[in-house]
Amino acid sequence: MEFRIKKAEFVTSVGQGSRFPEPLSSEIAMVGKSNVGKSSLINSLCNNGKLAKTSQKPGKTRLINFFKVNDDFYIVDLPGYGFASAPKSEKQKWGELIEGYLASGRVKHIYMLLDIRHDPTDDDRQMFSYIIYYAIPYTLVATKADKLARSKRRQAAIACAKALGAPPYAIAYSTETGDGKEELLKNMGGVVIPYAEPEAGTEE
């Protein structure tokens, strides 16, 4: 069964103390440092350049944004971390918001985004430690792959994973060219299809 995103819509933004929306069949989250390209990746996957708001200014996403996909599951855009000029109190709020979400038990899978051109930061390593601590299945995605020669992308993505302390696998992805999109959609289908609600008229 080939997985495709046919429909996606913004549902709600959740801040500290707000309630999460009613759960759907499954829920996957996108996480990464500020300006790593989470919103652009969501837009690319969903074939909608205006679905998730993107900004040239790092740290714009300060809430947890829920997008309903195929009327069946959520893609969740988490606030970017590691925004250097943010006040300490603001960073603490973001940390509490993200950790509270990770501890909620809602998340079936996390896609952790890393910039393919650079070694993971201390903040990346901290986030990875949260993912491991809460035992959430994950896949690494090395973004901005078009910034490297095609012949170097796979090896650079693997190097990112190794530098993070993870098994040597990451999907090299470019929102500019779409490279890596098929691989990521196939991976995502493997996550959400087992949880999908059976269509009307079909047997389980």
mmCIF file of C-alpha atoms in Angstrom:
data_model
loop_
_atom_site.group_PDB
_atom_site.id
_atom_site.type_symbol
_atom_site.label_atom_id
_atom_site.label_comp_id
_atom_site.label_asym_id
_atom_site.label_seq_id
_atom_site.Cartn_x
_atom_site.Cartn_y
_atom_site.Cartn_z
ATOM 1 C CA MET A 1 0.000 0.000 0.000
ATOM 2 C CA GLU A 2 1.596 3.236 -1.167
ATOM 3 C CA PHE A 3 1.292 6.096 1.290
ATOM 4 C CA ARG A 4 0.394 9.552 0.027
ATOM 5 C CA ILE A 5 -0.623 12.797 1.723
ATOM 6 C CA LYS A 6 -3.806 13.818 -0.049
ATOM 7 C CA LYS A 7 -5.140 16.401 2.376
ATOM 8 C CA ALA A 8 -3.727 18.490 5.217
ATOM 9 C CA GLU A 9 -5.138 21.323 7.289
ATOM 10 C CA PHE A 10 -4.081 23.388 10.281
ATOM 11 C CA VAL A 11 -6.070 22.525 13.409
ATOM 12 C CA THR A 12 -4.744 24.464 16.388
ATOM 13 C CA SER A 13 -1.752 25.891 18.226
ATOM 14 C CA VAL A 14 -1.089 24.812 21.807
ATOM 15 C CA GLY A 15 0.911 26.749 24.391
ATOM 16 C CA GLN A 16 1.849 26.141 28.011
ATOM 17 C CA GLY A 17 -1.250 25.224 30.016
ATOM 18 C CA SER A 18 -3.451 24.728 26.935
ATOM 19 C CA ARG A 19 -5.171 21.447 26.161
ATOM 20 C CA PHE A 20 -4.121 19.227 23.286
ATOM 21 C CA PRO A 21 -6.739 18.490 20.624
ATOM 22 C CA GLU A 22 -8.667 15.224 20.669
ATOM 23 C CA PRO A 23 -6.317 12.425 19.546
ATOM 24 C CA LEU A 24 -6.576 10.829 16.112
ATOM 25 C CA SER A 25 -5.414 7.376 15.005
ATOM 26 C CA SER A 26 -1.754 8.376 15.348
ATOM 27 C CA GLU A 27 0.475 11.370 15.870
ATOM 28 C CA ILE A 28 3.946 12.158 14.557
ATOM 29 C CA ALA A 29 6.071 15.135 15.508
ATOM 30 C CA MET A 30 8.723 17.223 13.775
ATOM 31 C CA VAL A 31 11.465 18.593 15.997
ATOM 32 C CA GLY A 32 14.725 20.442 15.405
ATOM 33 C CA LYS A 33 16.642 23.594 16.126
ATOM 34 C CA SER A 34 15.375 26.979 14.987
ATOM 35 C CA ASN A 35 15.679 27.527 11.240
ATOM 36 C CA VAL A 36 16.469 23.882 10.433
ATOM 37 C CA GLY A 37 13.446 23.834 8.123
ATOM 38 C CA LYS A 38 10.618 22.059 9.973
ATOM 39 C CA SER A 39 7.826 24.202 8.529
ATOM 40 C CA SER A 40 9.293 23.979 5.020
ATOM 41 C CA LEU A 41 9.517 20.195 5.353
ATOM 42 C CA ILE A 42 5.874 19.925 6.416
ATOM 43 C CA ASN A 43 4.821 22.113 3.491
ATOM 44 C CA SER A 44 6.887 20.008 1.095
ATOM 45 C CA LEU A 45 5.430 16.715 2.324
ATOM 46 C CA CYS A 46 1.883 18.082 2.179
ATOM 47 C CA ASN A 47 2.310 19.804 -1.214
ATOM 48 C CA ASN A 48 1.131 23.074 0.299
ATOM 49 C CA GLY A 49 3.598 25.948 0.506
ATOM 50 C CA LYS A 50 1.328 27.932 2.838
ATOM 51 C CA LEU A 51 0.266 25.235 5.314
ATOM 52 C CA ALA A 52 2.926 25.781 7.972
ATOM 53 C CA LYS A 53 4.157 29.345 8.329
ATOM 54 C CA THR A 54 7.827 29.741 7.489
ATOM 55 C CA SER A 55 10.077 32.613 8.442
ATOM 56 C CA GLN A 56 13.602 33.796 7.727
ATOM 57 C CA LYS A 57 13.740 34.801 11.375
ATOM 58 C CA PRO A 58 14.712 31.885 13.658
ATOM 59 C CA GLY A 59 12.549 31.166 16.677
ATOM 60 C CA LYS A 60 9.241 32.224 15.131
ATOM 61 C CA THR A 61 7.404 29.021 16.062
ATOM 62 C CA ARG A 62 6.753 29.311 19.804
ATOM 63 C CA LEU A 63 3.722 27.059 20.036
ATOM 64 C CA ILE A 64 2.999 23.425 19.229
ATOM 65 C CA ASN A 65 1.136 23.422 15.913
ATOM 66 C CA PHE A 66 -1.175 20.539 14.984
ATOM 67 C CA PHE A 67 -1.988 19.666 11.360
ATOM 68 C CA LYS A 68 -4.628 17.047 10.517
ATOM 69 C CA VAL A 69 -3.510 14.860 7.610
ATOM 70 C CA ASN A 70 -5.753 12.696 5.400
ATOM 71 C CA ASP A 71 -8.487 13.189 8.053
ATOM 72 C CA ASP A 72 -6.680 10.458 9.970
ATOM 73 C CA PHE A 73 -3.557 11.523 11.883
ATOM 74 C CA TYR A 74 -1.635 14.573 13.107
ATOM 75 C CA ILE A 75 1.664 15.995 12.001
ATOM 76 C CA VAL A 76 2.851 18.156 14.881
ATOM 77 C CA ASP A 77 5.327 21.014 14.464
ATOM 78 C CA LEU A 78 7.228 21.583 17.706
ATOM 79 C CA PRO A 79 8.884 24.909 18.596
ATOM 80 C CA GLY A 80 12.466 25.219 17.401
ATOM 81 C CA TYR A 81 15.152 25.153 20.065
ATOM 82 C CA GLY A 82 18.609 26.693 20.333
ATOM 83 C CA PHE A 83 17.587 30.235 19.367
ATOM 84 C CA ALA A 84 20.611 32.093 20.720
ATOM 85 C CA SER A 85 19.083 35.540 21.276
ATOM 86 C CA ALA A 86 15.964 34.317 23.086
ATOM 87 C CA PRO A 87 15.745 35.323 26.774
ATOM 88 C CA LYS A 88 16.548 32.556 29.256
ATOM 89 C CA SER A 89 12.977 32.600 30.585
ATOM 90 C CA GLU A 90 11.659 32.113 27.048
ATOM 91 C CA LYS A 91 13.991 29.171 26.435
ATOM 92 C CA GLN A 92 12.814 27.604 29.683
ATOM 93 C CA LYS A 93 9.155 27.931 28.640
ATOM 94 C CA TRP A 94 9.898 26.318 25.283
ATOM 95 C CA GLY A 95 11.767 23.488 27.009
ATOM 96 C CA GLU A 96 8.913 22.824 29.419
ATOM 97 C CA LEU A 97 6.380 22.923 26.578
ATOM 98 C CA ILE A 98 8.311 20.434 24.438
ATOM 99 C CA GLU A 99 9.157 18.085 27.307
ATOM 100 C CA GLY A 100 5.554 18.132 28.505
ATOM 101 C CA TYR A 101 4.428 17.089 25.044
ATOM 102 C CA LEU A 102 7.038 14.324 24.750
ATOM 103 C CA ALA A 103 5.928 12.972 28.151
ATOM 104 C CA SER A 104 2.242 12.994 27.159
ATOM 105 C CA GLY A 105 2.266 9.551 25.546
ATOM 106 C CA ARG A 106 0.577 10.910 22.419
ATOM 107 C CA VAL A 107 3.594 10.749 20.114
ATOM 108 C CA LYS A 108 3.930 7.611 18.002
ATOM 109 C CA HIS A 109 7.067 8.729 16.126
ATOM 110 C CA ILE A 110 9.417 11.713 15.971
ATOM 111 C CA TYR A 111 11.226 13.043 12.939
ATOM 112 C CA MET A 112 14.265 14.878 14.264
ATOM 113 C CA LEU A 113 15.710 17.348 11.777
ATOM 114 C CA LEU A 114 19.417 18.131 11.541
ATOM 115 C CA ASP A 115 21.206 20.536 9.196
ATOM 116 C CA ILE A 116 23.172 18.271 6.838
ATOM 117 C CA ARG A 117 26.002 20.828 6.574
ATOM 118 C CA HIS A 118 26.880 20.974 10.261
ATOM 119 C CA ASP A 119 27.634 18.749 13.228
ATOM 120 C CA PRO A 120 24.754 18.405 15.703
ATOM 121 C CA THR A 121 24.715 21.096 18.389
ATOM 122 C CA ASP A 122 24.586 20.579 22.156
ATOM 123 C CA ASP A 123 20.874 21.439 21.932
ATOM 124 C CA ASP A 124 20.426 18.702 19.307
ATOM 125 C CA ARG A 125 22.095 16.215 21.637
ATOM 126 C CA GLN A 126 19.869 17.332 24.505
ATOM 127 C CA MET A 127 16.765 16.841 22.371
ATOM 128 C CA PHE A 128 17.984 13.419 21.268
ATOM 129 C CA SER A 129 18.482 12.457 24.915
ATOM 130 C CA TYR A 130 14.833 13.429 25.598
ATOM 131 C CA ILE A 131 13.664 11.221 22.715
ATOM 132 C CA ILE A 132 15.664 8.283 24.061
ATOM 133 C CA TYR A 133 14.535 8.941 27.650
ATOM 134 C CA TYR A 134 10.847 8.887 26.683
ATOM 135 C CA ALA A 135 11.464 5.848 24.438
ATOM 136 C CA ILE A 136 9.812 7.438 21.404
ATOM 137 C CA PRO A 137 10.587 5.799 18.046
ATOM 138 C CA TYR A 138 12.392 8.258 15.772
ATOM 139 C CA THR A 139 13.869 8.869 12.345
ATOM 140 C CA LEU A 140 16.586 11.415 11.628
ATOM 141 C CA VAL A 141 16.158 13.755 8.658
ATOM 142 C CA ALA A 142 19.155 15.709 7.336
ATOM 143 C CA THR A 143 17.712 18.899 5.821
ATOM 144 C CA LYS A 144 19.061 21.380 3.258
ATOM 145 C CA ALA A 145 20.582 18.539 1.234
ATOM 146 C CA ASP A 146 20.601 20.700 -1.916
ATOM 147 C CA LYS A 147 23.415 22.727 -0.344
ATOM 148 C CA LEU A 148 25.752 19.758 -0.958
ATOM 149 C CA ALA A 149 26.743 17.939 -4.133
ATOM 150 C CA ARG A 150 24.409 15.012 -4.802
ATOM 151 C CA SER A 151 27.303 12.541 -4.470
ATOM 152 C CA LYS A 152 28.040 13.736 -0.920
ATOM 153 C CA ARG A 153 24.527 13.867 0.526
ATOM 154 C CA ARG A 154 24.062 10.289 1.710
ATOM 155 C CA GLN A 155 27.442 10.153 3.434
ATOM 156 C CA ALA A 156 26.884 13.573 5.047
ATOM 157 C CA ALA A 157 23.484 12.447 6.376
ATOM 158 C CA ILE A 158 25.062 9.323 7.874
ATOM 159 C CA ALA A 159 27.796 11.476 9.419
ATOM 160 C CA CYS A 160 25.131 13.651 11.103
ATOM 161 C CA ALA A 161 23.546 10.564 12.657
ATOM 162 C CA LYS A 162 26.867 9.214 13.891
ATOM 163 C CA ALA A 163 27.855 12.580 15.362
ATOM 164 C CA LEU A 164 24.570 12.647 17.274
ATOM 165 C CA GLY A 165 25.314 9.223 18.738
ATOM 166 C CA ALA A 166 22.539 7.511 16.780
ATOM 167 C CA PRO A 167 22.651 4.489 14.455
ATOM 168 C CA PRO A 168 24.131 5.485 11.043
ATOM 169 C CA TYR A 169 20.938 6.335 9.170
ATOM 170 C CA ALA A 170 19.314 9.628 8.246
ATOM 171 C CA ILE A 171 17.169 10.655 5.290
ATOM 172 C CA ALA A 172 18.834 13.407 3.241
ATOM 173 C CA TYR A 173 16.050 15.847 2.305
ATOM 174 C CA SER A 174 15.792 18.990 0.224
ATOM 175 C CA THR A 175 12.610 21.047 0.295
ATOM 176 C CA GLU A 176 13.964 22.957 -2.719
ATOM 177 C CA THR A 177 14.269 19.942 -5.044
ATOM 178 C CA GLY A 178 12.126 17.321 -3.319
ATOM 179 C CA ASP A 179 15.046 14.920 -2.983
ATOM 180 C CA GLY A 180 14.337 12.506 -0.140
ATOM 181 C CA LYS A 181 10.580 13.074 -0.241
ATOM 182 C CA GLU A 182 9.697 9.600 -1.516
ATOM 183 C CA GLU A 183 11.939 7.957 1.092
ATOM 184 C CA LEU A 184 10.421 10.004 3.905
ATOM 185 C CA LEU A 185 6.827 9.379 2.763
ATOM 186 C CA LYS A 186 7.523 5.642 2.625
ATOM 187 C CA ASN A 187 8.958 5.810 6.134
ATOM 188 C CA MET A 188 5.967 7.815 7.364
ATOM 189 C CA GLY A 189 3.528 5.371 5.803
ATOM 190 C CA GLY A 190 5.174 2.589 7.783
ATOM 191 C CA VAL A 191 4.447 4.585 10.932
ATOM 192 C CA VAL A 192 0.855 5.711 10.375
ATOM 193 C CA ILE A 193 -0.743 2.979 8.234
ATOM 194 C CA PRO A 194 -0.774 0.343 11.026
ATOM 195 C CA TYR A 195 -2.775 2.776 13.178
ATOM 196 C CA ALA A 196 -5.092 4.013 10.401
ATOM 197 C CA GLU A 197 -8.836 3.743 10.809
ATOM 198 C CA PRO A 198 -10.296 1.219 8.334
ATOM 199 C CA GLU A 199 -12.266 2.912 5.570
ATOM 200 C CA ALA A 200 -16.048 2.578 5.602
ATOM 201 C CA GLY A 201 -17.165 -0.691 4.057
ATOM 202 C CA THR A 202 -13.852 -2.483 4.641
ATOM 203 C CA GLU A 203 -13.115 -5.211 7.123
ATOM 204 C CA GLU A 204 -10.282 -5.011 9.615
#
